[in-house]
Amino acid sequence: MTITATTTPQPTATAPDKRRPGVGAALRWEIVKLAAQIRSRALLAVALIIPPIVVAVLNGQQQPPSDTIYGRHVHDSGYAMPLLMLAWAAQWVLPLLAAVVAGDIFAAEDQHGTWKTLLTRSVSRTHIFWAKTLTAIGYNLLVLVVFAGGTIAAGMLIVGTQPLTGLTGQAIASGTALRLVVTAWATTIAPIIGFTALALLLSVRTRNPAFGIAAPVVIGFVMQLLGSVTGLDLTRKFLLTTPLEAWHGLFAQHPFTGPLATGLAVSAGWTIICLAGAYLSLRRRDITGG
Amino acid sequence: MRPIITRTLTILAVAAGITATAAAGHFDITKTGLERALGPTFANLYVQQAGILGITGITPTTIGANASCDKGGPKVADVGAGPNWICMMSWTDNKGQHQDGKFEVTVRTDTTYVAGGPSKIVGLATITDTHGHDVTNPVFEFDGVIPTGS
């Protein structure tokens, strides 16, 4: 194995490397493994292909989907389209996108019985944990960028770059609207990392890829349901789905960012708790079986 | 710890968290908040509608839209999300006439709302612009958001 040879430059090429390979080496192998999976490549392709199709279909419809925010404006401005898509995606698509790889990345080693093979390499469990976590988060952010980019570009190219009507009825000029739409999609980064951490925790705990992928989506649904109950205004602030709706304030005439700040803190809390749970669970686990 | 204990503790902690936050929480959506959001939103959109119809000489300031809201009649507290908000809007039109209109408002828990205006006063779902095209009437039904602190 020549994993270590490239991580740190050596004085002479023949000098034996005394250092154990770090997270970097484990990370590179996790990325190689992920890139070889059909599922991860397919998801990226889907994230790229689906938005233009949905935008084209919506644009062709006579009746705009006015039951969702910005739905009634889809024919008026190309910037309404990505906001409608964001409101839809927040319901279950974003948790699913976050869970497809993260829910599987630990459990796949159980499924294939490869934990022992992996841990007999000269990397520690901590290295493997961080390598897998960083791979999952990095991949999910890549999917988000592709999905958001495709949606925004499709809206602008298919519908146009007309000014957008804000949530105080004000007209938002094309350039400002683009900046706000990009910012709105960017605000989902924190809750997506939160959902990734949740999927990682479930992946470690359940050792079951199907459960690791499906459970975050179901939990997302339950949170949506809980968040739609009148009277639970404080409870819904602690849910991981609420930060996905915090972008509304950006589109007011006098923008307010209180919900965004709360959402950031809540997402960070979920991420830390879930990652800590996953880490401790993996550290203390008895891996002696297949 | 055995899995059954961990799971039971997790479920109990979640249930306790929901109960505690439900009991300690107060409503983010209030009568005042909705009124403050709805008035300016209507004024902006009314000006937009005037632009489509080719009516000149009005601005959000000259309209002076004022909303007075109530949720579900006198017996229901005027707080929280729900489809049963009614707002009476009063404003001045381009001819200097005082107008009153009843708006039916659905407020969602994420503090966004959908308001539907009286079509006798604000017009139908589509209106004809100065070029003869049918376009969406911005004040027939519109989305908005109620500002909140957190």
JSON list of C-alpha atoms in Angstrom, two decimals, chain A residues 30-237:
[
{"chain": "A", "resi": 30, "resn": "GLU", "atom": "CA", "xyz": [-13.93, 6.83, 1.24]},
{"chain": "A", "resi": 31, "resn": "ILE", "atom": "CA", "xyz": [-14.19, 9.22, -1.72]},
{"chain": "A", "resi": 32, "resn": "VAL", "atom": "CA", "xyz": [-12.91, 6.50, -4.07]},
{"chain": "A", "resi": 33, "resn": "LYS", "atom": "CA", "xyz": [-15.50, 4.09, -2.67]},
{"chain": "A", "resi": 34, "resn": "LEU", "atom": "CA", "xyz": [-18.30, 6.65, -2.98]},
{"chain": "A", "resi": 35, "resn": "ALA", "atom": "CA", "xyz": [-17.33, 7.63, -6.52]},
{"chain": "A", "resi": 36, "resn": "ALA", "atom": "CA", "xyz": [-17.48, 3.97, -7.55]},
{"chain": "A", "resi": 37, "resn": "GLN", "atom": "CA", "xyz": [-21.08, 3.59, -6.35]},
{"chain": "A", "resi": 38, "resn": "ILE", "atom": "CA", "xyz": [-23.80, 3.70, -8.98]},
{"chain": "A", "resi": 39, "resn": "ARG", "atom": "CA", "xyz": [-26.20, 5.15, -6.40]},
{"chain": "A", "resi": 40, "resn": "SER", "atom": "CA", "xyz": [-24.09, 8.23, -5.68]},
{"chain": "A", "resi": 41, "resn": "ARG", "atom": "CA", "xyz": [-23.52, 8.95, -9.35]},
{"chain": "A", "resi": 42, "resn": "ALA", "atom": "CA", "xyz": [-27.19, 8.39, -10.16]},
{"chain": "A", "resi": 43, "resn": "LEU", "atom": "CA", "xyz": [-28.30, 10.79, -7.42]},
{"chain": "A", "resi": 44, "resn": "LEU", "atom": "CA", "xyz": [-26.05, 13.52, -8.80]},
{"chain": "A", "resi": 45, "resn": "ALA", "atom": "CA", "xyz": [-27.46, 12.92, -12.28]},
{"chain": "A", "resi": 46, "resn": "VAL", "atom": "CA", "xyz": [-31.03, 13.06, -10.91]},
{"chain": "A", "resi": 47, "resn": "ALA", "atom": "CA", "xyz": [-30.29, 16.30, -9.05]},
{"chain": "A", "resi": 48, "resn": "LEU", "atom": "CA", "xyz": [-29.09, 17.76, -12.34]},
{"chain": "A", "resi": 49, "resn": "ILE", "atom": "CA", "xyz": [-31.84, 16.44, -14.64]},
{"chain": "A", "resi": 50, "resn": "ILE", "atom": "CA", "xyz": [-35.01, 16.73, -12.53]},
{"chain": "A", "resi": 51, "resn": "PRO", "atom": "CA", "xyz": [-35.11, 20.54, -11.91]},
{"chain": "A", "resi": 52, "resn": "PRO", "atom": "CA", "xyz": [-35.27, 21.60, -15.60]},
{"chain": "A", "resi": 53, "resn": "ILE", "atom": "CA", "xyz": [-38.00, 19.00, -16.27]},
{"chain": "A", "resi": 54, "resn": "VAL", "atom": "CA", "xyz": [-40.13, 20.13, -13.30]},
{"chain": "A", "resi": 55, "resn": "VAL", "atom": "CA", "xyz": [-39.64, 23.79, -14.22]},
{"chain": "A", "resi": 56, "resn": "ALA", "atom": "CA", "xyz": [-40.59, 23.14, -17.86]},
{"chain": "A", "resi": 57, "resn": "VAL", "atom": "CA", "xyz": [-43.72, 21.19, -16.85]},
{"chain": "A", "resi": 58, "resn": "LEU", "atom": "CA", "xyz": [-44.80, 23.88, -14.36]},
{"chain": "A", "resi": 59, "resn": "ASN", "atom": "CA", "xyz": [-44.20, 26.57, -16.94]},
{"chain": "A", "resi": 60, "resn": "GLY", "atom": "CA", "xyz": [-46.39, 24.73, -19.43]},
{"chain": "A", "resi": 61, "resn": "GLN", "atom": "CA", "xyz": [-49.29, 24.44, -17.00]},
{"chain": "A", "resi": 62, "resn": "GLN", "atom": "CA", "xyz": [-52.11, 26.95, -17.29]},
{"chain": "A", "resi": 63, "resn": "GLN", "atom": "CA", "xyz": [-53.00, 26.88, -13.58]},
{"chain": "A", "resi": 64, "resn": "PRO", "atom": "CA", "xyz": [-50.11, 27.82, -11.28]},
{"chain": "A", "resi": 65, "resn": "PRO", "atom": "CA", "xyz": [-49.70, 25.76, -8.06]},
{"chain": "A", "resi": 66, "resn": "SER", "atom": "CA", "xyz": [-50.91, 28.58, -5.81]},
{"chain": "A", "resi": 67, "resn": "ASP", "atom": "CA", "xyz": [-51.25, 26.46, -2.66]},
{"chain": "A", "resi": 68, "resn": "THR", "atom": "CA", "xyz": [-47.49, 26.70, -2.08]},
{"chain": "A", "resi": 69, "resn": "ILE", "atom": "CA", "xyz": [-45.68, 29.96, -1.45]},
{"chain": "A", "resi": 70, "resn": "TYR", "atom": "CA", "xyz": [-44.55, 31.66, -4.68]},
{"chain": "A", "resi": 71, "resn": "GLY", "atom": "CA", "xyz": [-46.60, 29.17, -6.67]},
{"chain": "A", "resi": 72, "resn": "ARG", "atom": "CA", "xyz": [-48.91, 31.87, -8.03]},
{"chain": "A", "resi": 73, "resn": "HIS", "atom": "CA", "xyz": [-45.93, 33.82, -9.40]},
{"chain": "A", "resi": 74, "resn": "VAL", "atom": "CA", "xyz": [-44.31, 31.03, -11.45]},
{"chain": "A", "resi": 75, "resn": "HIS", "atom": "CA", "xyz": [-45.42, 32.57, -14.75]},
{"chain": "A", "resi": 76, "resn": "ASP", "atom": "CA", "xyz": [-44.52, 36.11, -13.70]},
{"chain": "A", "resi": 77, "resn": "SER", "atom": "CA", "xyz": [-40.85, 35.72, -12.78]},
{"chain": "A", "resi": 78, "resn": "GLY", "atom": "CA", "xyz": [-38.16, 33.10, -13.27]},
{"chain": "A", "resi": 79, "resn": "TYR", "atom": "CA", "xyz": [-37.04, 33.70, -9.69]},
{"chain": "A", "resi": 80, "resn": "ALA", "atom": "CA", "xyz": [-40.36, 32.47, -8.28]},
{"chain": "A", "resi": 81, "resn": "MET", "atom": "CA", "xyz": [-39.67, 29.00, -9.69]},
{"chain": "A", "resi": 82, "resn": "PRO", "atom": "CA", "xyz": [-36.59, 28.15, -7.55]},
{"chain": "A", "resi": 83, "resn": "LEU", "atom": "CA", "xyz": [-38.40, 29.50, -4.46]},
{"chain": "A", "resi": 84, "resn": "LEU", "atom": "CA", "xyz": [-41.42, 27.29, -5.13]},
{"chain": "A", "resi": 85, "resn": "MET", "atom": "CA", "xyz": [-39.06, 24.37, -5.68]},
{"chain": "A", "resi": 86, "resn": "LEU", "atom": "CA", "xyz": [-37.27, 25.20, -2.41]},
{"chain": "A", "resi": 87, "resn": "ALA", "atom": "CA", "xyz": [-40.58, 25.21, -0.51]},
{"chain": "A", "resi": 88, "resn": "TRP", "atom": "CA", "xyz": [-41.46, 21.84, -2.05]},
{"chain": "A", "resi": 89, "resn": "ALA", "atom": "CA", "xyz": [-38.03, 20.29, -1.62]},
{"chain": "A", "resi": 90, "resn": "ALA", "atom": "CA", "xyz": [-38.03, 21.25, 2.07]},
{"chain": "A", "resi": 91, "resn": "GLN", "atom": "CA", "xyz": [-40.97, 18.90, 2.62]},
{"chain": "A", "resi": 92, "resn": "TRP", "atom": "CA", "xyz": [-39.13, 15.65, 1.89]},
{"chain": "A", "resi": 93, "resn": "VAL", "atom": "CA", "xyz": [-36.72, 15.96, -1.03]},
{"chain": "A", "resi": 94, "resn": "LEU", "atom": "CA", "xyz": [-33.93, 17.68, 0.92]},
{"chain": "A", "resi": 95, "resn": "PRO", "atom": "CA", "xyz": [-34.01, 15.19, 3.85]},
{"chain": "A", "resi": 96, "resn": "LEU", "atom": "CA", "xyz": [-33.99, 12.35, 1.28]},
{"chain": "A", "resi": 97, "resn": "LEU", "atom": "CA", "xyz": [-31.07, 13.86, -0.65]},
{"chain": "A", "resi": 98, "resn": "ALA", "atom": "CA", "xyz": [-29.19, 14.20, 2.64]},
{"chain": "A", "resi": 99, "resn": "ALA", "atom": "CA", "xyz": [-29.90, 10.61, 3.70]},
{"chain": "A", "resi": 100, "resn": "VAL", "atom": "CA", "xyz": [-29.25, 8.60, 0.51]},
{"chain": "A", "resi": 101, "resn": "VAL", "atom": "CA", "xyz": [-25.49, 8.47, 1.02]},
{"chain": "A", "resi": 102, "resn": "ALA", "atom": "CA", "xyz": [-25.19, 9.37, 4.71]},
{"chain": "A", "resi": 103, "resn": "GLY", "atom": "CA", "xyz": [-27.71, 6.74, 5.84]},
{"chain": "A", "resi": 104, "resn": "ASP", "atom": "CA", "xyz": [-25.74, 4.04, 4.05]},
{"chain": "A", "resi": 105, "resn": "ILE", "atom": "CA", "xyz": [-22.11, 4.97, 4.53]},
{"chain": "A", "resi": 106, "resn": "PHE", "atom": "CA", "xyz": [-21.57, 3.20, 7.88]},
{"chain": "A", "resi": 107, "resn": "ALA", "atom": "CA", "xyz": [-24.28, 0.55, 7.55]},
{"chain": "A", "resi": 108, "resn": "ALA", "atom": "CA", "xyz": [-22.89, -0.61, 4.19]},
{"chain": "A", "resi": 109, "resn": "GLU", "atom": "CA", "xyz": [-19.83, -1.96, 6.02]},
{"chain": "A", "resi": 110, "resn": "ASP", "atom": "CA", "xyz": [-22.20, -4.04, 8.17]},
{"chain": "A", "resi": 111, "resn": "GLN", "atom": "CA", "xyz": [-24.16, -5.17, 5.16]},
{"chain": "A", "resi": 112, "resn": "HIS", "atom": "CA", "xyz": [-21.05, -6.34, 3.34]},
{"chain": "A", "resi": 113, "resn": "GLY", "atom": "CA", "xyz": [-19.36, -7.56, 6.52]},
{"chain": "A", "resi": 114, "resn": "THR", "atom": "CA", "xyz": [-16.29, -5.43, 5.82]},
{"chain": "A", "resi": 115, "resn": "TRP", "atom": "CA", "xyz": [-15.73, -3.75, 9.21]},
{"chain": "A", "resi": 116, "resn": "LYS", "atom": "CA", "xyz": [-13.01, -6.22, 10.15]},
{"chain": "A", "resi": 117, "resn": "THR", "atom": "CA", "xyz": [-11.25, -5.80, 6.81]},
{"chain": "A", "resi": 118, "resn": "LEU", "atom": "CA", "xyz": [-11.44, -2.03, 7.15]},
{"chain": "A", "resi": 119, "resn": "LEU", "atom": "CA", "xyz": [-10.22, -1.89, 10.76]},
{"chain": "A", "resi": 120, "resn": "THR", "atom": "CA", "xyz": [-7.25, -4.16, 10.18]},
{"chain": "A", "resi": 121, "resn": "ARG", "atom": "CA", "xyz": [-5.84, -1.40, 7.98]},
{"chain": "A", "resi": 122, "resn": "SER", "atom": "CA", "xyz": [-3.59, 0.90, 9.93]},
{"chain": "A", "resi": 123, "resn": "VAL", "atom": "CA", "xyz": [-6.20, 3.57, 10.54]},
{"chain": "A", "resi": 124, "resn": "SER", "atom": "CA", "xyz": [-8.10, 4.07, 13.76]},
{"chain": "A", "resi": 125, "resn": "ARG", "atom": "CA", "xyz": [-11.86, 4.08, 14.22]},
{"chain": "A", "resi": 126, "resn": "THR", "atom": "CA", "xyz": [-11.70, 7.84, 14.80]},
{"chain": "A", "resi": 127, "resn": "HIS", "atom": "CA", "xyz": [-10.02, 8.32, 11.43]},
{"chain": "A", "resi": 128, "resn": "ILE", "atom": "CA", "xyz": [-12.62, 6.19, 9.72]},
{"chain": "A", "resi": 129, "resn": "PHE", "atom": "CA", "xyz": [-15.45, 8.01, 11.49]},
{"chain": "A", "resi": 130, "resn": "TRP", "atom": "CA", "xyz": [-14.25, 11.42, 10.36]},
{"chain": "A", "resi": 131, "resn": "ALA", "atom": "CA", "xyz": [-13.42, 10.21, 6.86]},
{"chain": "A", "resi": 132, "resn": "LYS", "atom": "CA", "xyz": [-16.94, 8.82, 6.40]},
{"chain": "A", "resi": 133, "resn": "THR", "atom": "CA", "xyz": [-18.59, 11.86, 8.00]},
{"chain": "A", "resi": 134, "resn": "LEU", "atom": "CA", "xyz": [-16.68, 14.36, 5.89]},
{"chain": "A", "resi": 135, "resn": "THR", "atom": "CA", "xyz": [-17.32, 12.33, 2.74]},
{"chain": "A", "resi": 136, "resn": "ALA", "atom": "CA", "xyz": [-21.07, 12.25, 3.43]},
{"chain": "A", "resi": 137, "resn": "ILE", "atom": "CA", "xyz": [-21.28, 15.97, 4.25]},
{"chain": "A", "resi": 138, "resn": "GLY", "atom": "CA", "xyz": [-19.14, 16.94, 1.25]},
{"chain": "A", "resi": 139, "resn": "TYR", "atom": "CA", "xyz": [-21.17, 14.79, -1.10]},
{"chain": "A", "resi": 140, "resn": "ASN", "atom": "CA", "xyz": [-24.48, 16.16, 0.22]},
{"chain": "A", "resi": 141, "resn": "LEU", "atom": "CA", "xyz": [-23.31, 19.74, -0.22]},
{"chain": "A", "resi": 142, "resn": "LEU", "atom": "CA", "xyz": [-22.25, 18.89, -3.77]},
{"chain": "A", "resi": 143, "resn": "VAL", "atom": "CA", "xyz": [-25.73, 17.47, -4.47]},
{"chain": "A", "resi": 144, "resn": "LEU", "atom": "CA", "xyz": [-27.30, 20.60, -2.97]},
{"chain": "A", "resi": 145, "resn": "VAL", "atom": "CA", "xyz": [-25.17, 22.89, -5.15]},
{"chain": "A", "resi": 146, "resn": "VAL", "atom": "CA", "xyz": [-26.04, 20.90, -8.28]},
{"chain": "A", "resi": 147, "resn": "PHE", "atom": "CA", "xyz": [-29.76, 20.79, -7.39]},
{"chain": "A", "resi": 148, "resn": "ALA", "atom": "CA", "xyz": [-29.99, 24.48, -6.45]},
{"chain": "A", "resi": 149, "resn": "GLY", "atom": "CA", "xyz": [-27.88, 25.58, -9.41]},
{"chain": "A", "resi": 150, "resn": "GLY", "atom": "CA", "xyz": [-29.98, 23.53, -11.83]},
{"chain": "A", "resi": 151, "resn": "THR", "atom": "CA", "xyz": [-33.23, 24.89, -10.39]},
{"chain": "A", "resi": 152, "resn": "ILE", "atom": "CA", "xyz": [-32.16, 28.53, -10.43]},
{"chain": "A", "resi": 153, "resn": "ALA", "atom": "CA", "xyz": [-30.66, 28.27, -13.93]},
{"chain": "A", "resi": 154, "resn": "ALA", "atom": "CA", "xyz": [-33.75, 26.46, -15.25]},
{"chain": "A", "resi": 155, "resn": "GLY", "atom": "CA", "xyz": [-36.06, 29.14, -13.81]},
{"chain": "A", "resi": 156, "resn": "MET", "atom": "CA", "xyz": [-34.02, 31.96, -15.34]},
{"chain": "A", "resi": 157, "resn": "LEU", "atom": "CA", "xyz": [-33.61, 30.29, -18.73]},
{"chain": "A", "resi": 158, "resn": "ILE", "atom": "CA", "xyz": [-37.13, 28.87, -19.15]},
{"chain": "A", "resi": 159, "resn": "VAL", "atom": "CA", "xyz": [-39.25, 31.61, -17.51]},
{"chain": "A", "resi": 160, "resn": "GLY", "atom": "CA", "xyz": [-36.95, 34.62, -17.61]},
{"chain": "A", "resi": 161, "resn": "THR", "atom": "CA", "xyz": [-35.36, 37.23, -15.36]},
{"chain": "A", "resi": 162, "resn": "GLN", "atom": "CA", "xyz": [-38.37, 39.43, -14.63]},
{"chain": "A", "resi": 163, "resn": "PRO", "atom": "CA", "xyz": [-38.49, 41.37, -11.33]},
{"chain": "A", "resi": 164, "resn": "LEU", "atom": "CA", "xyz": [-39.84, 39.35, -8.41]},
{"chain": "A", "resi": 165, "resn": "THR", "atom": "CA", "xyz": [-42.69, 40.34, -6.10]},
{"chain": "A", "resi": 166, "resn": "GLY", "atom": "CA", "xyz": [-41.47, 40.20, -2.50]},
{"chain": "A", "resi": 167, "resn": "LEU", "atom": "CA", "xyz": [-43.42, 38.98, 0.51]},
{"chain": "A", "resi": 168, "resn": "THR", "atom": "CA", "xyz": [-44.36, 42.56, 1.42]},
{"chain": "A", "resi": 169, "resn": "GLY", "atom": "CA", "xyz": [-45.67, 43.09, -2.12]},
{"chain": "A", "resi": 170, "resn": "GLN", "atom": "CA", "xyz": [-42.61, 45.14, -3.06]},
{"chain": "A", "resi": 171, "resn": "ALA", "atom": "CA", "xyz": [-40.92, 44.75, -6.45]},
{"chain": "A", "resi": 172, "resn": "ILE", "atom": "CA", "xyz": [-37.45, 43.19, -6.21]},
{"chain": "A", "resi": 173, "resn": "ALA", "atom": "CA", "xyz": [-35.14, 44.05, -9.13]},
{"chain": "A", "resi": 174, "resn": "SER", "atom": "CA", "xyz": [-33.69, 41.18, -11.15]},
{"chain": "A", "resi": 175, "resn": "GLY", "atom": "CA", "xyz": [-30.14, 41.37, -9.80]},
{"chain": "A", "resi": 176, "resn": "THR", "atom": "CA", "xyz": [-31.23, 41.61, -6.15]},
{"chain": "A", "resi": 177, "resn": "ALA", "atom": "CA", "xyz": [-33.73, 38.81, -6.70]},
{"chain": "A", "resi": 178, "resn": "LEU", "atom": "CA", "xyz": [-31.00, 36.49, -7.99]},
{"chain": "A", "resi": 179, "resn": "ARG", "atom": "CA", "xyz": [-28.81, 37.26, -4.97]},
{"chain": "A", "resi": 180, "resn": "LEU", "atom": "CA", "xyz": [-31.73, 36.62, -2.59]},
{"chain": "A", "resi": 181, "resn": "VAL", "atom": "CA", "xyz": [-32.70, 33.36, -4.29]},
{"chain": "A", "resi": 182, "resn": "VAL", "atom": "CA", "xyz": [-29.11, 32.08, -4.07]},
{"chain": "A", "resi": 183, "resn": "THR", "atom": "CA", "xyz": [-28.99, 33.15, -0.40]},
{"chain": "A", "resi": 184, "resn": "ALA", "atom": "CA", "xyz": [-32.33, 31.40, 0.27]},
{"chain": "A", "resi": 185, "resn": "TRP", "atom": "CA", "xyz": [-30.95, 28.13, -1.11]},
{"chain": "A", "resi": 186, "resn": "ALA", "atom": "CA", "xyz": [-27.70, 28.65, 0.82]},
{"chain": "A", "resi": 187, "resn": "THR", "atom": "CA", "xyz": [-29.64, 28.88, 4.10]},
{"chain": "A", "resi": 188, "resn": "THR", "atom": "CA", "xyz": [-30.49, 25.17, 3.70]},
{"chain": "A", "resi": 189, "resn": "ILE", "atom": "CA", "xyz": [-26.82, 24.20, 4.11]},
{"chain": "A", "resi": 190, "resn": "ALA", "atom": "CA", "xyz": [-26.98, 24.13, 7.93]},
{"chain": "A", "resi": 191, "resn": "PRO", "atom": "CA", "xyz": [-30.18, 22.01, 8.22]},
{"chain": "A", "resi": 192, "resn": "ILE", "atom": "CA", "xyz": [-28.89, 19.69, 5.46]},
{"chain": "A", "resi": 193, "resn": "ILE", "atom": "CA", "xyz": [-25.71, 19.08, 7.48]},
{"chain": "A", "resi": 194, "resn": "GLY", "atom": "CA", "xyz": [-28.05, 18.44, 10.44]},
{"chain": "A", "resi": 195, "resn": "PHE", "atom": "CA", "xyz": [-30.03, 15.87, 8.46]},
{"chain": "A", "resi": 196, "resn": "THR", "atom": "CA", "xyz": [-26.75, 14.33, 7.27]},
{"chain": "A", "resi": 197, "resn": "ALA", "atom": "CA", "xyz": [-25.62, 13.94, 10.90]},
{"chain": "A", "resi": 198, "resn": "LEU", "atom": "CA", "xyz": [-28.99, 12.39, 11.80]},
{"chain": "A", "resi": 199, "resn": "ALA", "atom": "CA", "xyz": [-28.68, 9.90, 8.93]},
{"chain": "A", "resi": 200, "resn": "LEU", "atom": "CA", "xyz": [-25.09, 9.09, 10.00]},
{"chain": "A", "resi": 201, "resn": "LEU", "atom": "CA", "xyz": [-26.25, 8.43, 13.56]},
{"chain": "A", "resi": 202, "resn": "LEU", "atom": "CA", "xyz": [-29.02, 6.12, 12.36]},
{"chain": "A", "resi": 203, "resn": "SER", "atom": "CA", "xyz": [-26.59, 4.44, 9.98]},
{"chain": "A", "resi": 204, "resn": "VAL", "atom": "CA", "xyz": [-24.18, 3.66, 12.83]},
{"chain": "A", "resi": 205, "resn": "ARG", "atom": "CA", "xyz": [-26.87, 2.66, 15.35]},
{"chain": "A", "resi": 206, "resn": "THR", "atom": "CA", "xyz": [-29.16, 0.53, 13.21]},
{"chain": "A", "resi": 207, "resn": "ARG", "atom": "CA", "xyz": [-26.45, -1.03, 10.98]},
{"chain": "A", "resi": 208, "resn": "ASN", "atom": "CA", "xyz": [-29.16, -1.17, 8.32]},
{"chain": "A", "resi": 209, "resn": "PRO", "atom": "CA", "xyz": [-28.78, 0.89, 5.10]},
{"chain": "A", "resi": 210, "resn": "ALA", "atom": "CA", "xyz": [-32.51, 0.86, 4.30]},
{"chain": "A", "resi": 211, "resn": "PHE", "atom": "CA", "xyz": [-33.37, 2.12, 7.78]},
{"chain": "A", "resi": 212, "resn": "GLY", "atom": "CA", "xyz": [-30.59, 4.71, 7.64]},
{"chain": "A", "resi": 213, "resn": "ILE", "atom": "CA", "xyz": [-31.99, 6.17, 4.42]},
{"chain": "A", "resi": 214, "resn": "ALA", "atom": "CA", "xyz": [-35.74, 5.92, 5.13]},
{"chain": "A", "resi": 215, "resn": "ALA", "atom": "CA", "xyz": [-35.79, 6.94, 8.79]},
{"chain": "A", "resi": 216, "resn": "PRO", "atom": "CA", "xyz": [-34.49, 10.53, 8.32]},
{"chain": "A", "resi": 217, "resn": "VAL", "atom": "CA", "xyz": [-37.17, 11.11, 5.68]},
{"chain": "A", "resi": 218, "resn": "VAL", "atom": "CA", "xyz": [-39.87, 9.76, 8.02]},
{"chain": "A", "resi": 219, "resn": "ILE", "atom": "CA", "xyz": [-38.49, 11.83, 10.91]},
{"chain": "A", "resi": 220, "resn": "GLY", "atom": "CA", "xyz": [-38.53, 14.86, 8.59]},
{"chain": "A", "resi": 221, "resn": "PHE", "atom": "CA", "xyz": [-42.20, 14.19, 7.84]},
{"chain": "A", "resi": 222, "resn": "VAL", "atom": "CA", "xyz": [-43.05, 13.87, 11.54]},
{"chain": "A", "resi": 223, "resn": "MET", "atom": "CA", "xyz": [-41.24, 17.15, 12.22]},
{"chain": "A", "resi": 224, "resn": "GLN", "atom": "CA", "xyz": [-43.18, 18.85, 9.40]},
{"chain": "A", "resi": 225, "resn": "LEU", "atom": "CA", "xyz": [-46.42, 17.55, 10.89]},
{"chain": "A", "resi": 226, "resn": "LEU", "atom": "CA", "xyz": [-45.47, 18.68, 14.40]},
{"chain": "A", "resi": 227, "resn": "GLY", "atom": "CA", "xyz": [-44.38, 22.04, 13.02]},
{"chain": "A", "resi": 228, "resn": "SER", "atom": "CA", "xyz": [-47.74, 22.61, 11.36]},
{"chain": "A", "resi": 229, "resn": "VAL", "atom": "CA", "xyz": [-49.71, 22.25, 14.60]},
{"chain": "A", "resi": 230, "resn": "THR", "atom": "CA", "xyz": [-51.04, 25.59, 15.83]},
{"chain": "A", "resi": 231, "resn": "GLY", "atom": "CA", "xyz": [-49.84, 26.48, 19.31]},
{"chain": "A", "resi": 232, "resn": "LEU", "atom": "CA", "xyz": [-46.48, 24.70, 19.21]},
{"chain": "A", "resi": 233, "resn": "ASP", "atom": "CA", "xyz": [-44.62, 27.88, 18.23]},
{"chain": "A", "resi": 234, "resn": "LEU", "atom": "CA", "xyz": [-41.75, 27.22, 20.63]},
{"chain": "A", "resi": 235, "resn": "THR", "atom": "CA", "xyz": [-41.55, 23.49, 19.91]},
{"chain": "A", "resi": 236, "resn": "ARG", "atom": "CA", "xyz": [-41.23, 24.05, 16.17]},
{"chain": "A", "resi": 237, "resn": "LYS", "atom": "CA", "xyz": [-38.15, 26.25, 16.69]}
]
